[in-house]
Amino acid sequence: MTTVAVLADVHGVLPALEAVLDEPDVQAADRIVLAGDIASGPQPVETLDVLRALGDRVVWVRGNADRELVEMARGTYDAEPPDAVSPWAAEQLRPDQVELLAGLPTTVTIGDVLFCHATPRDDEEMVLVDSPIARWAQVFTGLSDEVRTVVCGHTHMPFARQVDRRLVVNAGSVGMPYGAPGPSWALLTEDGVQLRRAPLDAAKAADRIESESTYPGRVEWVAEYLLHTYSDTEALEAFRPRAEG
């Protein structure tokens, strides 16, 4: 079986990305799948350049934040921005980076494993670890029986659970993890799935972003997302109304 390291929701946090890429099992993996929301954050240009330099070993999947960055960069986004950093990040991207994000697929299948950002049918649909089976069955409508594992991100909280004979894995978030501190990612091997966290000195990472990023709100950003971690309880309560379908 192909060994796959899954990195979801990097959100342009370069120190967190580098911490995960330094993990021995990530370096040894046959494939590194990026499960969406790659660049929308305080270091979008640098994050994309580091990932592109890894070459063909990287498999890219587009998330809703990547789609929104493209729309903002092209002037076609007509909704209220989801946060303050996204419009700024969109302005930083080079034209080649906009084209890269615009051309990414929303799902990729390797063997019997489907990788997506939120759900196989929608890049921002919300489904949680404790969503009922009926809700999961709804979002998997039309999915081929050959797909035995679905790997996603989007909610920034890692989990693995069975859903009617399928395994569902959420790789969590590299750049903005909820539930516990430290960049989270997933490793898929012939022995199954492992949910991992990479060590990260949050204070040093915050200092780097404050000194290297030009995002005007970077001090507030690192205070909220690097020096503080939202609990899984807080995140689930916030997301639950959007997950009921």
PDB file of C-alpha atoms in Angstrom:
ATOM      1  CA  MET A   1       0.000   0.000   0.000  1.00  0.00           C
ATOM      2  CA  THR A   2       1.066   3.561  -0.688  1.00  0.00           C
ATOM      3  CA  THR A   3       1.993   5.399   2.519  1.00  0.00           C
ATOM      4  CA  VAL A   4       0.246   8.757   2.673  1.00  0.00           C
ATOM      5  CA  ALA A   5       0.754  11.698   5.001  1.00  0.00           C
ATOM      6  CA  VAL A   6      -2.311  13.947   5.065  1.00  0.00           C
ATOM      7  CA  LEU A   7      -1.894  17.637   5.842  1.00  0.00           C
ATOM      8  CA  ALA A   8      -5.129  19.605   6.040  1.00  0.00           C
ATOM      9  CA  ASP A   9      -5.849  23.262   6.781  1.00  0.00           C
ATOM     10  CA  VAL A  10      -2.304  24.615   6.731  1.00  0.00           C
ATOM     11  CA  HIS A  11      -3.780  28.117   6.451  1.00  0.00           C
ATOM     12  CA  GLY A  12      -0.534  29.790   5.494  1.00  0.00           C
ATOM     13  CA  VAL A  13       1.211  29.063   8.800  1.00  0.00           C
ATOM     14  CA  LEU A  14       4.737  28.346   7.643  1.00  0.00           C
ATOM     15  CA  PRO A  15       6.338  27.383  10.998  1.00  0.00           C
ATOM     16  CA  ALA A  16       3.613  24.805  11.612  1.00  0.00           C
ATOM     17  CA  LEU A  17       3.969  23.425   8.087  1.00  0.00           C
ATOM     18  CA  GLU A  18       7.733  23.130   8.479  1.00  0.00           C
ATOM     19  CA  ALA A  19       7.273  21.297  11.797  1.00  0.00           C
ATOM     20  CA  VAL A  20       5.098  18.668  10.115  1.00  0.00           C
ATOM     21  CA  LEU A  21       7.349  18.374   7.068  1.00  0.00           C
ATOM     22  CA  ASP A  22      10.243  17.681   9.449  1.00  0.00           C
ATOM     23  CA  GLU A  23       8.467  14.627  10.874  1.00  0.00           C
ATOM     24  CA  PRO A  24      10.360  11.470   9.785  1.00  0.00           C
ATOM     25  CA  ASP A  25       7.184   9.666   8.709  1.00  0.00           C
ATOM     26  CA  VAL A  26       6.172  12.614   6.545  1.00  0.00           C
ATOM     27  CA  GLN A  27       9.584  12.680   4.917  1.00  0.00           C
ATOM     28  CA  ALA A  28       9.352   8.920   4.288  1.00  0.00           C
ATOM     29  CA  ALA A  29       5.764   8.919   2.972  1.00  0.00           C
ATOM     30  CA  ASP A  30       5.151   7.985  -0.658  1.00  0.00           C
ATOM     31  CA  ARG A  31       2.617  10.794  -1.003  1.00  0.00           C
ATOM     32  CA  ILE A  32       1.779  13.962   0.890  1.00  0.00           C
ATOM     33  CA  VAL A  33      -1.869  14.877   0.373  1.00  0.00           C
ATOM     34  CA  LEU A  34      -2.873  18.465   1.063  1.00  0.00           C
ATOM     35  CA  ALA A  35      -6.535  18.296   2.056  1.00  0.00           C
ATOM     36  CA  GLY A  36      -7.441  21.908   1.312  1.00  0.00           C
ATOM     37  CA  ASP A  37      -7.311  25.382   2.896  1.00  0.00           C
ATOM     38  CA  ILE A  38      -3.634  25.620   2.153  1.00  0.00           C
ATOM     39  CA  ALA A  39      -2.744  29.295   1.835  1.00  0.00           C
ATOM     40  CA  SER A  40      -5.330  31.494   3.537  1.00  0.00           C
ATOM     41  CA  GLY A  41      -3.311  32.850   6.444  1.00  0.00           C
ATOM     42  CA  PRO A  42      -0.386  35.069   7.424  1.00  0.00           C
ATOM     43  CA  GLN A  43       2.264  33.551   5.095  1.00  0.00           C
ATOM     44  CA  PRO A  44       0.432  32.480   1.925  1.00  0.00           C
ATOM     45  CA  VAL A  45       3.161  33.046  -0.656  1.00  0.00           C
ATOM     46  CA  GLU A  46       5.898  31.335   1.338  1.00  0.00           C
ATOM     47  CA  THR A  47       3.667  28.378   2.202  1.00  0.00           C
ATOM     48  CA  LEU A  48       2.789  27.693  -1.420  1.00  0.00           C
ATOM     49  CA  ASP A  49       6.406  28.009  -2.513  1.00  0.00           C
ATOM     50  CA  VAL A  50       7.591  25.487   0.099  1.00  0.00           C
ATOM     51  CA  LEU A  51       4.929  22.987  -0.938  1.00  0.00           C
ATOM     52  CA  ARG A  52       5.537  23.392  -4.671  1.00  0.00           C
ATOM     53  CA  ALA A  53       9.242  22.770  -4.103  1.00  0.00           C
ATOM     54  CA  LEU A  54       8.382  19.267  -2.858  1.00  0.00           C
ATOM     55  CA  GLY A  55       7.459  18.285  -6.411  1.00  0.00           C
ATOM     56  CA  ASP A  56       5.302  15.423  -7.603  1.00  0.00           C
ATOM     57  CA  ARG A  57       5.161  13.692  -4.221  1.00  0.00           C
ATOM     58  CA  VAL A  58       2.555  16.260  -3.186  1.00  0.00           C
ATOM     59  CA  VAL A  59      -1.089  15.686  -4.116  1.00  0.00           C
ATOM     60  CA  TRP A  60      -3.139  18.875  -3.941  1.00  0.00           C
ATOM     61  CA  VAL A  61      -6.830  19.159  -3.033  1.00  0.00           C
ATOM     62  CA  ARG A  62      -8.627  22.512  -3.025  1.00  0.00           C
ATOM     63  CA  GLY A  63     -10.578  23.704   0.001  1.00  0.00           C
ATOM     64  CA  ASN A  64     -13.207  26.398   0.340  1.00  0.00           C
ATOM     65  CA  ALA A  65     -10.652  28.936   1.595  1.00  0.00           C
ATOM     66  CA  ASP A  66      -8.469  28.290  -1.475  1.00  0.00           C
ATOM     67  CA  ARG A  67     -11.480  28.805  -3.745  1.00  0.00           C
ATOM     68  CA  GLU A  68     -12.297  32.026  -1.930  1.00  0.00           C
ATOM     69  CA  LEU A  69      -8.712  33.276  -2.300  1.00  0.00           C
ATOM     70  CA  VAL A  70      -8.934  32.762  -6.054  1.00  0.00           C
ATOM     71  CA  GLU A  71     -12.236  34.615  -6.238  1.00  0.00           C
ATOM     72  CA  MET A  72     -10.869  37.481  -4.136  1.00  0.00           C
ATOM     73  CA  ALA A  73      -7.701  37.709  -6.217  1.00  0.00           C
ATOM     74  CA  ARG A  74      -9.750  37.793  -9.422  1.00  0.00           C
ATOM     75  CA  GLY A  75     -12.279  40.272  -8.057  1.00  0.00           C
ATOM     76  CA  THR A  76     -15.223  37.881  -8.349  1.00  0.00           C
ATOM     77  CA  TYR A  77     -15.864  37.297  -4.639  1.00  0.00           C
ATOM     78  CA  ASP A  78     -19.104  39.064  -3.734  1.00  0.00           C
ATOM     79  CA  ALA A  79     -19.803  37.889  -0.177  1.00  0.00           C
ATOM     80  CA  GLU A  80     -18.687  39.065   3.234  1.00  0.00           C
ATOM     81  CA  PRO A  81     -15.089  37.844   3.786  1.00  0.00           C
ATOM     82  CA  PRO A  82     -14.980  34.941   6.260  1.00  0.00           C
ATOM     83  CA  ASP A  83     -12.164  36.582   8.210  1.00  0.00           C
ATOM     84  CA  ALA A  84      -9.779  39.524   8.076  1.00  0.00           C
ATOM     85  CA  VAL A  85      -6.728  37.654   6.809  1.00  0.00           C
ATOM     86  CA  SER A  86      -8.251  36.183   3.616  1.00  0.00           C
ATOM     87  CA  PRO A  87      -8.565  39.421   1.569  1.00  0.00           C
ATOM     88  CA  TRP A  88      -5.030  40.369   2.547  1.00  0.00           C
ATOM     89  CA  ALA A  89      -3.691  36.913   1.632  1.00  0.00           C
ATOM     90  CA  ALA A  90      -5.420  37.045  -1.746  1.00  0.00           C
ATOM     91  CA  GLU A  91      -3.655  40.323  -2.533  1.00  0.00           C
ATOM     92  CA  GLN A  92      -0.258  38.765  -1.783  1.00  0.00           C
ATOM     93  CA  LEU A  93      -0.535  35.823  -4.173  1.00  0.00           C
ATOM     94  CA  ARG A  94       1.416  35.901  -7.418  1.00  0.00           C
ATOM     95  CA  PRO A  95      -0.549  35.214 -10.623  1.00  0.00           C
ATOM     96  CA  ASP A  96       1.019  31.749 -10.923  1.00  0.00           C
ATOM     97  CA  GLN A  97      -0.141  30.915  -7.398  1.00  0.00           C
ATOM     98  CA  VAL A  98      -3.682  32.056  -8.157  1.00  0.00           C
ATOM     99  CA  GLU A  99      -3.673  29.801 -11.225  1.00  0.00           C
ATOM    100  CA  LEU A 100      -2.334  26.906  -9.170  1.00  0.00           C
ATOM    101  CA  LEU A 101      -5.137  27.154  -6.615  1.00  0.00           C
ATOM    102  CA  ALA A 102      -7.763  27.689  -9.303  1.00  0.00           C
ATOM    103  CA  GLY A 103      -6.809  24.476 -11.067  1.00  0.00           C
ATOM    104  CA  LEU A 104      -6.852  22.160  -8.071  1.00  0.00           C
ATOM    105  CA  PRO A 105      -9.376  19.291  -7.854  1.00  0.00           C
ATOM    106  CA  THR A 106     -11.903  19.105  -5.035  1.00  0.00           C
ATOM    107  CA  THR A 107     -11.367  15.357  -4.571  1.00  0.00           C
ATOM    108  CA  VAL A 108      -8.556  12.911  -5.273  1.00  0.00           C
ATOM    109  CA  THR A 109      -8.754   9.126  -5.021  1.00  0.00           C
ATOM    110  CA  ILE A 110      -5.743   6.919  -4.309  1.00  0.00           C
ATOM    111  CA  GLY A 111      -6.654   3.233  -4.304  1.00  0.00           C
ATOM    112  CA  ASP A 112      -9.849   2.913  -2.273  1.00  0.00           C
ATOM    113  CA  VAL A 113      -9.257   6.160  -0.347  1.00  0.00           C
ATOM    114  CA  LEU A 114     -10.964   9.407  -1.306  1.00  0.00           C
ATOM    115  CA  PHE A 115      -9.415  12.663  -0.132  1.00  0.00           C
ATOM    116  CA  CYS A 116     -11.469  15.841   0.074  1.00  0.00           C
ATOM    117  CA  HIS A 117     -11.597  19.017   2.124  1.00  0.00           C
ATOM    118  CA  ALA A 118     -15.036  19.013   3.777  1.00  0.00           C
ATOM    119  CA  THR A 119     -17.120  16.262   2.156  1.00  0.00           C
ATOM    120  CA  PRO A 120     -16.853  14.496  -1.201  1.00  0.00           C
ATOM    121  CA  ARG A 121     -19.679  16.601  -2.626  1.00  0.00           C
ATOM    122  CA  ASP A 122     -19.032  20.062  -1.154  1.00  0.00           C
ATOM    123  CA  ASP A 123     -15.947  22.000  -0.069  1.00  0.00           C
ATOM    124  CA  GLU A 124     -17.560  23.695   2.940  1.00  0.00           C
ATOM    125  CA  GLU A 125     -20.213  21.258   4.126  1.00  0.00           C
ATOM    126  CA  MET A 126     -19.942  20.645   7.866  1.00  0.00           C
ATOM    127  CA  VAL A 127     -20.008  17.131   9.341  1.00  0.00           C
ATOM    128  CA  LEU A 128     -18.671  16.385  12.805  1.00  0.00           C
ATOM    129  CA  VAL A 129     -17.302  13.422  14.715  1.00  0.00           C
ATOM    130  CA  ASP A 130     -20.594  13.095  16.570  1.00  0.00           C
ATOM    131  CA  SER A 131     -22.879  13.712  13.589  1.00  0.00           C
ATOM    132  CA  PRO A 132     -25.448  10.900  13.313  1.00  0.00           C
ATOM    133  CA  ILE A 133     -25.044   8.101  10.790  1.00  0.00           C
ATOM    134  CA  ALA A 134     -28.017   9.432   8.850  1.00  0.00           C
ATOM    135  CA  ARG A 135     -26.194  12.737   8.322  1.00  0.00           C
ATOM    136  CA  TRP A 136     -23.052  10.981   7.131  1.00  0.00           C
ATOM    137  CA  ALA A 137     -25.123   8.804   4.788  1.00  0.00           C
ATOM    138  CA  GLN A 138     -26.627  11.973   3.356  1.00  0.00           C
ATOM    139  CA  VAL A 139     -23.278  13.548   2.502  1.00  0.00           C
ATOM    140  CA  PHE A 140     -21.989  10.267   1.070  1.00  0.00           C
ATOM    141  CA  THR A 141     -24.947   9.922  -1.321  1.00  0.00           C
ATOM    142  CA  GLY A 142     -23.696   8.800  -4.719  1.00  0.00           C
ATOM    143  CA  LEU A 143     -20.239   7.846  -3.473  1.00  0.00           C
ATOM    144  CA  SER A 144     -18.897   4.709  -5.131  1.00  0.00           C
ATOM    145  CA  ASP A 145     -18.973   1.526  -3.056  1.00  0.00           C
ATOM    146  CA  GLU A 146     -15.325   1.080  -4.014  1.00  0.00           C
ATOM    147  CA  VAL A 147     -14.393   3.982  -1.747  1.00  0.00           C
ATOM    148  CA  ARG A 148     -13.753   2.407   1.644  1.00  0.00           C
ATOM    149  CA  THR A 149     -12.069   5.357   3.369  1.00  0.00           C
ATOM    150  CA  VAL A 150     -12.834   9.080   3.193  1.00  0.00           C
ATOM    151  CA  VAL A 151     -10.198  11.513   4.464  1.00  0.00           C
ATOM    152  CA  CYS A 152     -11.066  15.162   5.055  1.00  0.00           C
ATOM    153  CA  GLY A 153     -10.239  18.267   7.078  1.00  0.00           C
ATOM    154  CA  HIS A 154     -12.225  21.525   7.315  1.00  0.00           C
ATOM    155  CA  THR A 155     -13.284  21.400  10.983  1.00  0.00           C
ATOM    156  CA  HIS A 156      -9.685  21.481  12.310  1.00  0.00           C
ATOM    157  CA  MET A 157     -10.386  18.622  14.755  1.00  0.00           C
ATOM    158  CA  PRO A 158      -8.827  15.184  14.132  1.00  0.00           C
ATOM    159  CA  PHE A 159     -10.838  11.999  14.452  1.00  0.00           C
ATOM    160  CA  ALA A 160     -11.333   8.556  12.960  1.00  0.00           C
ATOM    161  CA  ARG A 161     -14.662   6.727  13.052  1.00  0.00           C
ATOM    162  CA  GLN A 162     -16.639   4.062  11.233  1.00  0.00           C
ATOM    163  CA  VAL A 163     -19.680   5.042   9.181  1.00  0.00           C
ATOM    164  CA  ASP A 164     -21.630   2.082   7.805  1.00  0.00           C
ATOM    165  CA  ARG A 165     -18.561  -0.015   6.914  1.00  0.00           C
ATOM    166  CA  ARG A 166     -16.556   3.004   5.741  1.00  0.00           C
ATOM    167  CA  LEU A 167     -13.726   4.603   7.673  1.00  0.00           C
ATOM    168  CA  VAL A 168     -13.887   8.390   7.955  1.00  0.00           C
ATOM    169  CA  VAL A 169     -10.725  10.241   8.933  1.00  0.00           C
ATOM    170  CA  ASN A 170     -10.310  13.918   9.701  1.00  0.00           C
ATOM    171  CA  ALA A 171      -6.649  14.939   9.653  1.00  0.00           C
ATOM    172  CA  GLY A 172      -7.274  17.987  11.815  1.00  0.00           C
ATOM    173  CA  SER A 173      -5.327  21.148  11.012  1.00  0.00           C
ATOM    174  CA  VAL A 174      -1.671  21.926  10.571  1.00  0.00           C
ATOM    175  CA  GLY A 175      -1.943  25.671  11.015  1.00  0.00           C
ATOM    176  CA  MET A 176      -5.011  26.247  13.197  1.00  0.00           C
ATOM    177  CA  PRO A 177      -5.647  23.109  15.288  1.00  0.00           C
ATOM    178  CA  TYR A 178      -8.646  22.900  17.588  1.00  0.00           C
ATOM    179  CA  GLY A 179      -8.976  20.552  20.531  1.00  0.00           C
ATOM    180  CA  ALA A 180      -5.305  20.353  21.512  1.00  0.00           C
ATOM    181  CA  PRO A 181      -2.206  22.408  20.730  1.00  0.00           C
ATOM    182  CA  GLY A 182       0.266  21.422  18.044  1.00  0.00           C
ATOM    183  CA  PRO A 183      -0.046  20.869  14.285  1.00  0.00           C
ATOM    184  CA  SER A 184      -2.171  17.792  13.611  1.00  0.00           C
ATOM    185  CA  TRP A 185      -1.891  15.473  10.610  1.00  0.00           C
ATOM    186  CA  ALA A 186      -2.696  11.897   9.662  1.00  0.00           C
ATOM    187  CA  LEU A 187      -0.633   8.958   8.461  1.00  0.00           C
ATOM    188  CA  LEU A 188      -2.189   6.211   6.343  1.00  0.00           C
ATOM    189  CA  THR A 189      -0.263   2.953   6.054  1.00  0.00           C
ATOM    190  CA  GLU A 190      -1.052  -0.706   5.427  1.00  0.00           C
ATOM    191  CA  ASP A 191      -1.499  -1.015   9.189  1.00  0.00           C
ATOM    192  CA  GLY A 192      -4.288   1.582   9.282  1.00  0.00           C
ATOM    193  CA  VAL A 193      -4.601   5.230  10.227  1.00  0.00           C
ATOM    194  CA  GLN A 194      -2.645   7.132  12.848  1.00  0.00           C
ATOM    195  CA  LEU A 195      -3.586  10.613  14.032  1.00  0.00           C
ATOM    196  CA  ARG A 196      -0.421  12.546  14.798  1.00  0.00           C
ATOM    197  CA  ARG A 197       0.701  15.882  16.244  1.00  0.00           C
ATOM    198  CA  ALA A 198       4.026  17.525  15.472  1.00  0.00           C
ATOM    199  CA  PRO A 199       5.992  19.343  18.177  1.00  0.00           C
ATOM    200  CA  LEU A 200       5.944  23.120  17.799  1.00  0.00           C
ATOM    201  CA  ASP A 201       7.234  25.891  20.020  1.00  0.00           C
ATOM    202  CA  ALA A 202       4.224  28.178  19.749  1.00  0.00           C
ATOM    203  CA  ALA A 203       6.010  31.227  21.137  1.00  0.00           C
ATOM    204  CA  LYS A 204       8.867  30.922  18.641  1.00  0.00           C
ATOM    205  CA  ALA A 205       6.401  30.303  15.812  1.00  0.00           C
ATOM    206  CA  ALA A 206       4.466  33.403  16.833  1.00  0.00           C
ATOM    207  CA  ASP A 207       7.671  35.466  16.890  1.00  0.00           C
ATOM    208  CA  ARG A 208       8.549  34.258  13.393  1.00  0.00           C
ATOM    209  CA  ILE A 209       5.181  35.185  11.980  1.00  0.00           C
ATOM    210  CA  GLU A 210       5.264  38.576  13.660  1.00  0.00           C
ATOM    211  CA  SER A 211       8.710  39.286  12.195  1.00  0.00           C
ATOM    212  CA  GLU A 212       8.321  37.674   8.754  1.00  0.00           C
ATOM    213  CA  SER A 213       4.684  38.290   7.804  1.00  0.00           C
ATOM    214  CA  THR A 214       3.468  41.691   6.622  1.00  0.00           C
ATOM    215  CA  TYR A 215      -0.165  40.987   7.538  1.00  0.00           C
ATOM    216  CA  PRO A 216      -1.293  44.067   9.529  1.00  0.00           C
ATOM    217  CA  GLY A 217      -3.274  41.958  12.003  1.00  0.00           C
ATOM    218  CA  ARG A 218      -0.553  39.370  12.593  1.00  0.00           C
ATOM    219  CA  VAL A 219      -0.104  40.111  16.308  1.00  0.00           C
ATOM    220  CA  GLU A 220      -3.796  39.529  16.991  1.00  0.00           C
ATOM    221  CA  TRP A 221      -3.814  36.512  14.680  1.00  0.00           C
ATOM    222  CA  VAL A 222      -0.993  34.682  16.457  1.00  0.00           C
ATOM    223  CA  ALA A 223      -2.527  35.505  19.839  1.00  0.00           C
ATOM    224  CA  GLU A 224      -5.782  33.822  18.806  1.00  0.00           C
ATOM    225  CA  TYR A 225      -4.518  30.841  16.814  1.00  0.00           C
ATOM    226  CA  LEU A 226      -0.939  30.077  17.883  1.00  0.00           C
ATOM    227  CA  LEU A 227      -0.733  31.191  21.499  1.00  0.00           C
ATOM    228  CA  HIS A 228      -4.269  29.975  22.225  1.00  0.00           C
ATOM    229  CA  THR A 229      -6.063  26.777  21.239  1.00  0.00           C
ATOM    230  CA  TYR A 230      -9.834  26.534  20.988  1.00  0.00           C
ATOM    231  CA  SER A 231     -11.086  23.423  22.748  1.00  0.00           C
ATOM    232  CA  ASP A 232     -12.979  20.728  20.875  1.00  0.00           C
ATOM    233  CA  THR A 233     -16.003  21.565  23.036  1.00  0.00           C
ATOM    234  CA  GLU A 234     -15.912  25.204  21.946  1.00  0.00           C
ATOM    235  CA  ALA A 235     -15.434  24.296  18.305  1.00  0.00           C
ATOM    236  CA  LEU A 236     -18.172  21.652  18.279  1.00  0.00           C
ATOM    237  CA  GLU A 237     -20.635  24.052  19.862  1.00  0.00           C
ATOM    238  CA  ALA A 238     -19.803  26.686  17.262  1.00  0.00           C
ATOM    239  CA  PHE A 239     -20.014  24.286  14.321  1.00  0.00           C
ATOM    240  CA  ARG A 240     -23.012  22.177  15.344  1.00  0.00           C
ATOM    241  CA  PRO A 241     -25.725  24.493  13.944  1.00  0.00           C
ATOM    242  CA  ARG A 242     -23.969  24.349  10.543  1.00  0.00           C
ATOM    243  CA  ALA A 243     -23.602  20.562  10.689  1.00  0.00           C
ATOM    244  CA  GLU A 244     -27.219  19.619  11.077  1.00  0.00           C
ATOM    245  CA  GLY A 245     -27.918  19.743   7.355  1.00  0.00           C
TER     246      GLY A 245
END
